[in-house]
Amino acid sequence: MNRLLDAYRTSIGKKFVVAVTGVILFLFVLGHMFGNLQIFVGAERLNAYAAFLQNLGELLWAVRTFLFLALVLHVMAITQLFFQNLGARPIKYRVKKTRETDLSARTMIYSGPAILAFLIYHLLHFTYGSVHSDFIHGDVYHNVISGFAIWWVSGIYILANILLGLHFKHGLWSWFQTLGFAHPKYNKWRTNFATFFAYLIIVGNVSMPVAVLAGWIQ
Amino acid sequence: MKLKLNIWRQKNREDRGEFVTYHLDDVNSHMSFLEMLDVLNQQLIEKGEQPVAFEHDCREGICGACGLVINGYPHGPEEGTTTCQLHMRHFKDGDEITIEPWRSKAFPVVKDLVVDRSSLDRLMQHGGFVSIRTGSAEDANNTLIPKEKSDLAMDAAECIGCGACVASCPNGAAMLFVSAKVSHFALLPQGQPERKRRAIQMVQAMQDEGFGACTNYRECEAVCPKRISINFIGMLNREFIKASVLSGAEKGGKYRSK
Ligand code: FES
């Protein structure tokens, strides 16, 4: 145990936690997306899927607890790293340019908190229904359609999911690096993997509010 | 050519420091960047002013002393080169050039453009060596090392410890430097006895010296005058995780650096 705490004290130890929990959260987002895409099959299918999840009972809560812990660890470790980095350069450069850093890497620190805020909104909106104007418990299909029918609600979802994809683009690439799966042979594959899944998440999740707004599903 | 130089001037460690602008009229494009600064200093001395302090030694790109941040890039706009090997032909007549010291909590400014990089030496003291007896020079190929491994170890060993990786990193992390050292030894048989301890101690020392944490921006690799690859950072992560989480470290190792 002591050894693990000693490892956590270092930046690589914390990054390890960020990477592992990040992958867990990514897998959740991916599964969540595929589950929700059943909305295109129809109301019955989606509501049956929701009922199936609800009926898992204790297992559902076990998974929720697990995901919640992953989220807490992810945010905690990255917050500590953020403050470490803040202190590492007390005097800034007057002129500083970058060669490699891309948009997704540079915006991690903004996309992260934005996604967290969105997550809270999302839970209040579709899970608890407290910020939903027309919430019917158990009728997920109705809730999604009536929720996304409001243009600015859809706007929030679209924006948040673009940020989420951007976050994954750098996160998934970094994941390999942090856990040590870095090798010239696989590097190109890593970049493609991260980019593919980042866009998949964006396209998949954004398709739902767009489809509602466009009237493709109602 | 004519140049306008904005140079960071700072009398000593305590001084707050400021940018001072100088104009140089007769810069020869064949000069190296440091020779251009020599010319400036000669003029300052003749005027009775303090010359600009900057660090240099070999002036042939192998000692790592000469790091300056030039127009936002450590070692200047040319990739894969040190400041001393940068030539003025890469600049244009009338250019404005801003010259700053490495900025990092672990590299306090001593004077003007000179920083104290002894934090890198202290990292080395935590494992950047082998303590087994290797005896006097032996015959070539007495110790068999696969060609690919020795090539890779040489790639890592190219690091000249200039600190540009730290200076360029938006987080001020020293990962590229430490990864080069740890990988260099991990790849060679002489480095095996202390392999795990080295990875753990150097990484912990990095924390204690106030360096930042890598967030994979890849800026270090882009400015490294020796083009050390961030694949070595992947290797360092692997070494550290293996040593500290997946297996027991060697007995008697000092795990904490403080
Ligand atoms: S002075 Fe030695 S590397 Fe530049």
mmCIF file of C-alpha atoms in Angstrom, chain B:
data_model
loop_
_atom_site.group_PDB
_atom_site.id
_atom_site.type_symbol
_atom_site.label_atom_id
_atom_site.label_comp_id
_atom_site.label_asym_id
_atom_site.label_seq_id
_atom_site.Cartn_x
_atom_site.Cartn_y
_atom_site.Cartn_z
ATOM 1 C CA MET B 1 21.762 43.280 -41.335
ATOM 2 C CA LYS B 2 20.026 45.375 -38.712
ATOM 3 C CA LEU B 3 18.359 43.812 -35.703
ATOM 4 C CA LYS B 4 16.227 44.952 -32.808
ATOM 5 C CA LEU B 5 16.859 42.819 -29.747
ATOM 6 C CA ASN B 6 14.630 42.596 -26.673
ATOM 7 C CA ILE B 7 16.800 40.959 -24.046
ATOM 8 C CA TRP B 8 15.927 39.923 -20.518
ATOM 9 C CA ARG B 9 18.260 41.713 -18.091
ATOM 10 C CA GLN B 10 18.403 40.713 -14.445
ATOM 11 C CA LYS B 11 21.250 41.732 -12.130
ATOM 12 C CA ASN B 12 21.101 38.769 -9.775
ATOM 13 C CA ARG B 13 18.771 36.138 -8.333
ATOM 14 C CA GLU B 14 16.866 38.687 -6.253
ATOM 15 C CA ASP B 15 16.491 41.379 -8.906
ATOM 16 C CA ARG B 16 13.048 41.575 -10.536
ATOM 17 C CA GLY B 17 14.508 41.921 -14.014
ATOM 18 C CA GLU B 18 13.152 43.567 -17.158
ATOM 19 C CA PHE B 19 13.417 43.552 -20.921
ATOM 20 C CA VAL B 20 15.904 45.992 -22.428
ATOM 21 C CA THR B 21 15.909 46.824 -26.138
ATOM 22 C CA TYR B 22 19.167 47.036 -28.115
ATOM 23 C CA HIS B 23 19.804 47.846 -31.745
ATOM 24 C CA LEU B 24 22.564 46.126 -33.705
ATOM 25 C CA ASP B 25 23.509 47.539 -37.088
ATOM 26 C CA ASP B 26 26.170 45.389 -38.639
ATOM 27 C CA VAL B 27 25.232 41.781 -38.152
ATOM 28 C CA ASN B 28 26.977 39.358 -40.482
ATOM 29 C CA SER B 29 24.655 36.567 -41.581
ATOM 30 C CA HIS B 30 27.477 34.013 -41.205
ATOM 31 C CA MET B 31 27.679 34.683 -37.479
ATOM 32 C CA SER B 32 26.254 32.225 -35.027
ATOM 33 C CA PHE B 33 23.617 33.516 -32.654
ATOM 34 C CA LEU B 34 26.136 33.598 -29.811
ATOM 35 C CA GLU B 35 28.653 35.496 -31.937
ATOM 36 C CA MET B 36 25.952 38.052 -32.589
ATOM 37 C CA LEU B 37 25.571 38.397 -28.818
ATOM 38 C CA ASP B 38 29.381 38.665 -28.519
ATOM 39 C CA VAL B 39 29.273 41.625 -30.875
ATOM 40 C CA LEU B 40 26.537 43.230 -28.816
ATOM 41 C CA ASN B 41 28.517 42.663 -25.625
ATOM 42 C CA GLN B 42 31.652 44.178 -27.126
ATOM 43 C CA GLN B 43 29.676 47.307 -27.911
ATOM 44 C CA LEU B 44 28.191 47.385 -24.414
ATOM 45 C CA ILE B 45 31.649 47.043 -22.858
ATOM 46 C CA GLU B 46 33.000 49.863 -25.010
ATOM 47 C CA LYS B 47 30.133 52.046 -23.829
ATOM 48 C CA GLY B 48 30.964 51.110 -20.228
ATOM 49 C CA GLU B 49 27.794 49.089 -19.742
ATOM 50 C CA GLN B 50 27.374 45.611 -18.292
ATOM 51 C CA PRO B 51 27.540 42.921 -21.000
ATOM 52 C CA VAL B 52 24.634 40.490 -21.300
ATOM 53 C CA ALA B 53 25.399 37.320 -19.366
ATOM 54 C CA PHE B 54 24.659 34.105 -21.272
ATOM 55 C CA GLU B 55 25.948 30.604 -20.867
ATOM 56 C CA HIS B 56 28.068 28.809 -23.457
ATOM 57 C CA ASP B 57 30.972 26.425 -23.570
ATOM 58 C CA CYS B 58 31.639 24.173 -26.555
ATOM 59 C CA ARG B 59 29.855 26.238 -29.188
ATOM 60 C CA GLU B 60 29.596 23.114 -31.276
ATOM 61 C CA GLY B 61 26.290 21.726 -30.072
ATOM 62 C CA ILE B 62 27.497 19.057 -27.681
ATOM 63 C CA CYS B 63 27.705 20.502 -24.180
ATOM 64 C CA GLY B 64 24.172 21.779 -23.669
ATOM 65 C CA ALA B 65 25.184 25.006 -21.926
ATOM 66 C CA CYS B 66 23.807 27.535 -24.374
ATOM 67 C CA GLY B 67 20.044 27.436 -24.039
ATOM 68 C CA LEU B 68 18.109 30.613 -24.818
ATOM 69 C CA VAL B 69 14.469 31.121 -25.686
ATOM 70 C CA ILE B 70 14.546 32.966 -29.000
ATOM 71 C CA ASN B 71 11.279 34.412 -30.280
ATOM 72 C CA GLY B 72 9.305 31.878 -28.279
ATOM 73 C CA TYR B 73 11.312 28.781 -29.186
ATOM 74 C CA PRO B 74 13.995 27.233 -26.984
ATOM 75 C CA HIS B 75 17.164 27.188 -29.123
ATOM 76 C CA GLY B 76 15.421 29.351 -31.690
ATOM 77 C CA PRO B 77 13.375 28.862 -34.824
ATOM 78 C CA GLU B 78 15.497 26.121 -36.435
ATOM 79 C CA GLU B 79 14.562 22.581 -35.415
ATOM 80 C CA GLY B 80 17.122 20.104 -34.128
ATOM 81 C CA THR B 81 19.813 22.615 -33.290
ATOM 82 C CA THR B 82 21.346 24.304 -30.275
ATOM 83 C CA THR B 83 21.532 28.072 -29.839
ATOM 84 C CA CYS B 84 25.261 28.048 -30.553
ATOM 85 C CA GLN B 85 24.681 26.244 -33.848
ATOM 86 C CA LEU B 86 21.951 28.611 -34.956
ATOM 87 C CA HIS B 87 23.169 31.007 -37.594
ATOM 88 C CA MET B 88 22.068 34.545 -38.279
ATOM 89 C CA ARG B 89 21.203 33.705 -41.874
ATOM 90 C CA HIS B 90 17.949 32.294 -40.508
ATOM 91 C CA PHE B 91 16.930 35.847 -39.610
ATOM 92 C CA LYS B 92 16.055 38.758 -41.860
ATOM 93 C CA ASP B 93 17.256 42.316 -41.956
ATOM 94 C CA GLY B 94 15.111 44.411 -39.621
ATOM 95 C CA ASP B 95 13.950 41.452 -37.509
ATOM 96 C CA GLU B 96 12.905 41.968 -33.931
ATOM 97 C CA ILE B 97 14.241 39.180 -31.733
ATOM 98 C CA THR B 98 13.121 38.531 -28.154
ATOM 99 C CA ILE B 99 15.639 36.621 -26.068
ATOM 100 C CA GLU B 100 14.615 35.124 -22.719
ATOM 101 C CA PRO B 101 16.137 32.684 -20.252
ATOM 102 C CA TRP B 102 14.651 29.210 -19.616
ATOM 103 C CA ARG B 103 11.592 29.767 -17.430
ATOM 104 C CA SER B 104 11.005 27.140 -14.788
ATOM 105 C CA LYS B 105 10.674 27.011 -11.044
ATOM 106 C CA ALA B 106 13.453 24.422 -11.117
ATOM 107 C CA PHE B 107 15.736 26.732 -13.140
ATOM 108 C CA PRO B 108 16.077 30.001 -11.192
ATOM 109 C CA VAL B 109 17.665 32.853 -13.120
ATOM 110 C CA VAL B 110 21.177 33.610 -11.872
ATOM 111 C CA LYS B 111 21.858 36.614 -14.065
ATOM 112 C CA ASP B 112 20.373 37.927 -17.323
ATOM 113 C CA LEU B 113 20.003 34.859 -19.544
ATOM 114 C CA VAL B 114 21.875 32.439 -17.280
ATOM 115 C CA VAL B 115 19.806 29.979 -15.277
ATOM 116 C CA ASP B 116 20.837 27.544 -12.575
ATOM 117 C CA ARG B 117 20.218 24.066 -13.978
ATOM 118 C CA SER B 118 21.664 22.146 -11.056
ATOM 119 C CA SER B 119 18.222 20.608 -10.534
ATOM 120 C CA LEU B 120 19.070 18.416 -13.538
ATOM 121 C CA ASP B 121 22.314 17.391 -11.821
ATOM 122 C CA ARG B 122 20.348 16.447 -8.729
ATOM 123 C CA LEU B 123 18.043 14.313 -10.851
ATOM 124 C CA MET B 124 21.145 12.547 -12.138
ATOM 125 C CA GLN B 125 22.300 11.951 -8.575
ATOM 126 C CA HIS B 126 19.131 9.952 -8.041
ATOM 127 C CA GLY B 127 19.983 7.300 -10.572
ATOM 128 C CA GLY B 128 21.590 8.669 -13.714
ATOM 129 C CA PHE B 129 24.629 6.438 -13.233
ATOM 130 C CA VAL B 130 25.692 2.817 -12.826
ATOM 131 C CA SER B 131 27.458 1.862 -9.622
ATOM 132 C CA ILE B 132 28.741 -1.550 -10.633
ATOM 133 C CA ARG B 133 32.419 -1.962 -11.357
ATOM 134 C CA THR B 134 32.904 -1.970 -15.085
ATOM 135 C CA GLY B 135 36.674 -2.232 -14.824
ATOM 136 C CA SER B 136 39.036 -0.741 -17.346
ATOM 137 C CA ALA B 137 38.121 -0.512 -21.000
ATOM 138 C CA GLU B 138 37.386 -3.987 -22.273
ATOM 139 C CA ASP B 139 37.647 -5.470 -25.709
ATOM 140 C CA ALA B 140 34.871 -4.584 -28.062
ATOM 141 C CA ASN B 141 31.980 -7.055 -28.015
ATOM 142 C CA ASN B 142 33.019 -8.641 -24.714
ATOM 143 C CA THR B 143 29.571 -7.695 -23.482
ATOM 144 C CA LEU B 144 27.122 -8.693 -26.138
ATOM 145 C CA ILE B 145 24.430 -6.141 -26.823
ATOM 146 C CA PRO B 146 21.948 -6.524 -29.677
ATOM 147 C CA LYS B 147 22.491 -3.907 -32.336
ATOM 148 C CA GLU B 148 18.930 -2.528 -32.153
ATOM 149 C CA LYS B 149 19.231 -2.098 -28.406
ATOM 150 C CA SER B 150 22.564 -0.357 -28.509
ATOM 151 C CA ASP B 151 21.292 1.916 -31.284
ATOM 152 C CA LEU B 152 18.237 2.817 -29.249
ATOM 153 C CA ALA B 153 20.342 3.354 -26.131
ATOM 154 C CA MET B 154 22.562 5.663 -28.164
ATOM 155 C CA ASP B 155 19.535 7.624 -29.339
ATOM 156 C CA ALA B 156 18.615 8.214 -25.703
ATOM 157 C CA ALA B 157 22.217 8.901 -24.722
ATOM 158 C CA GLU B 158 22.346 11.742 -27.225
ATOM 159 C CA CYS B 159 20.665 13.962 -24.638
ATOM 160 C CA ILE B 160 23.037 16.794 -23.743
ATOM 161 C CA GLY B 161 21.037 17.920 -20.724
ATOM 162 C CA CYS B 162 20.407 21.431 -22.025
ATOM 163 C CA GLY B 163 16.942 21.664 -20.452
ATOM 164 C CA ALA B 164 15.128 22.816 -23.596
ATOM 165 C CA CYS B 165 12.487 20.148 -22.960
ATOM 166 C CA VAL B 166 11.648 21.777 -19.637
ATOM 167 C CA ALA B 167 11.778 25.255 -21.147
ATOM 168 C CA SER B 168 9.416 24.363 -23.991
ATOM 169 C CA CYS B 169 6.945 22.293 -21.997
ATOM 170 C CA PRO B 170 3.814 24.320 -21.199
ATOM 171 C CA ASN B 171 3.852 22.435 -17.885
ATOM 172 C CA GLY B 172 7.566 22.810 -17.210
ATOM 173 C CA ALA B 173 7.991 19.031 -17.030
ATOM 174 C CA ALA B 174 11.380 17.313 -17.174
ATOM 175 C CA MET B 175 10.007 14.077 -18.550
ATOM 176 C CA LEU B 176 12.001 13.984 -21.780
ATOM 177 C CA PHE B 177 15.277 14.468 -19.922
ATOM 178 C CA VAL B 178 14.532 11.828 -17.292
ATOM 179 C CA SER B 179 13.103 9.455 -19.878
ATOM 180 C CA ALA B 180 16.290 9.697 -21.935
ATOM 181 C CA LYS B 181 18.437 8.841 -18.931
ATOM 182 C CA VAL B 182 16.245 6.035 -17.622
ATOM 183 C CA SER B 183 15.803 4.495 -21.086
ATOM 184 C CA HIS B 184 19.480 4.766 -21.898
ATOM 185 C CA PHE B 185 20.398 2.631 -18.884
ATOM 186 C CA ALA B 186 17.382 0.333 -19.033
ATOM 187 C CA LEU B 187 18.402 -0.728 -22.534
ATOM 188 C CA LEU B 188 21.963 -1.721 -21.614
ATOM 189 C CA PRO B 189 23.152 -4.639 -19.494
ATOM 190 C CA GLN B 190 25.244 -2.362 -17.285
ATOM 191 C CA GLY B 191 22.102 -0.540 -16.244
ATOM 192 C CA GLN B 192 20.184 -3.589 -15.069
ATOM 193 C CA PRO B 193 21.234 -3.885 -11.397
ATOM 194 C CA GLU B 194 19.646 -0.549 -10.476
ATOM 195 C CA ARG B 195 17.019 -0.467 -13.166
ATOM 196 C CA LYS B 196 13.915 -0.335 -10.958
ATOM 197 C CA ARG B 197 15.398 1.833 -8.266
ATOM 198 C CA ARG B 198 16.604 4.292 -10.877
ATOM 199 C CA ALA B 199 13.168 4.694 -12.442
ATOM 200 C CA ILE B 200 11.460 5.210 -9.097
ATOM 201 C CA GLN B 201 14.010 7.567 -7.600
ATOM 202 C CA MET B 202 14.488 9.780 -10.613
ATOM 203 C CA VAL B 203 10.746 10.196 -11.021
ATOM 204 C CA GLN B 204 10.316 11.031 -7.353
ATOM 205 C CA ALA B 205 13.203 13.475 -7.499
ATOM 206 C CA MET B 206 11.526 15.183 -10.440
ATOM 207 C CA GLN B 207 8.567 15.819 -8.161
ATOM 208 C CA ASP B 208 10.748 17.188 -5.368
ATOM 209 C CA GLU B 209 12.572 19.601 -7.662
ATOM 210 C CA GLY B 210 9.340 21.346 -8.617
ATOM 211 C CA PHE B 211 9.082 20.254 -12.246
ATOM 212 C CA GLY B 212 5.610 20.024 -13.745
ATOM 213 C CA ALA B 213 3.717 16.979 -14.959
ATOM 214 C CA CYS B 214 3.671 15.831 -18.558
ATOM 215 C CA THR B 215 0.350 16.180 -20.355
ATOM 216 C CA ASN B 216 1.641 14.895 -23.690
ATOM 217 C CA TYR B 217 1.846 18.196 -25.523
ATOM 218 C CA ARG B 218 4.919 16.880 -27.425
ATOM 219 C CA GLU B 219 6.599 20.280 -27.350
ATOM 220 C CA CYS B 220 9.771 18.834 -25.800
ATOM 221 C CA GLU B 221 10.420 16.542 -28.731
ATOM 222 C CA ALA B 222 9.805 19.417 -31.146
ATOM 223 C CA VAL B 223 12.502 21.650 -29.645
ATOM 224 C CA CYS B 224 15.045 19.043 -28.544
ATOM 225 C CA PRO B 225 18.323 19.871 -30.311
ATOM 226 C CA LYS B 226 19.107 16.148 -30.359
ATOM 227 C CA ARG B 227 15.586 15.177 -31.418
ATOM 228 C CA ILE B 228 15.085 12.781 -28.531
ATOM 229 C CA SER B 229 11.786 11.019 -29.164
ATOM 230 C CA ILE B 230 8.836 11.045 -26.784
ATOM 231 C CA ASN B 231 8.739 7.293 -27.279
ATOM 232 C CA PHE B 232 11.300 7.343 -24.489
ATOM 233 C CA ILE B 233 8.681 8.983 -22.274
ATOM 234 C CA GLY B 234 6.478 6.004 -23.016
ATOM 235 C CA MET B 235 9.397 3.804 -22.036
ATOM 236 C CA LEU B 236 9.920 5.762 -18.809
ATOM 237 C CA ASN B 237 6.240 5.389 -17.923
ATOM 238 C CA ARG B 238 6.536 1.677 -18.554
ATOM 239 C CA GLU B 239 9.689 1.419 -16.447
ATOM 240 C CA PHE B 240 8.158 3.390 -13.602
ATOM 241 C CA ILE B 241 4.872 1.470 -13.546
ATOM 242 C CA LYS B 242 6.686 -1.854 -13.733
ATOM 243 C CA ALA B 243 9.091 -0.905 -10.958
ATOM 244 C CA SER B 244 6.662 0.683 -8.545
ATOM 245 C CA VAL B 245 3.340 -1.019 -9.090
ATOM 246 C CA LEU B 246 3.801 -4.322 -10.831
ATOM 247 C CA SER B 247 6.836 -5.681 -9.028
ATOM 248 C CA GLY B 248 8.961 -5.224 -5.952
ATOM 249 C CA ALA B 249 11.898 -2.883 -6.225
ATOM 250 C CA GLU B 250 15.368 -4.036 -5.229
ATOM 251 C CA LYS B 251 15.955 -4.393 -1.519
ATOM 252 C CA GLY B 252 17.814 -1.594 0.183
ATOM 253 C CA GLY B 253 16.674 0.978 -2.330
ATOM 254 C CA LYS B 254 15.903 4.406 -1.025
ATOM 255 C CA TYR B 255 12.408 4.964 -2.314
ATOM 256 C CA ARG B 256 11.918 8.502 -1.192
ATOM 257 C CA SER B 257 14.250 11.181 -2.292
ATOM 258 C CA LYS B 258 13.395 13.353 0.697
#
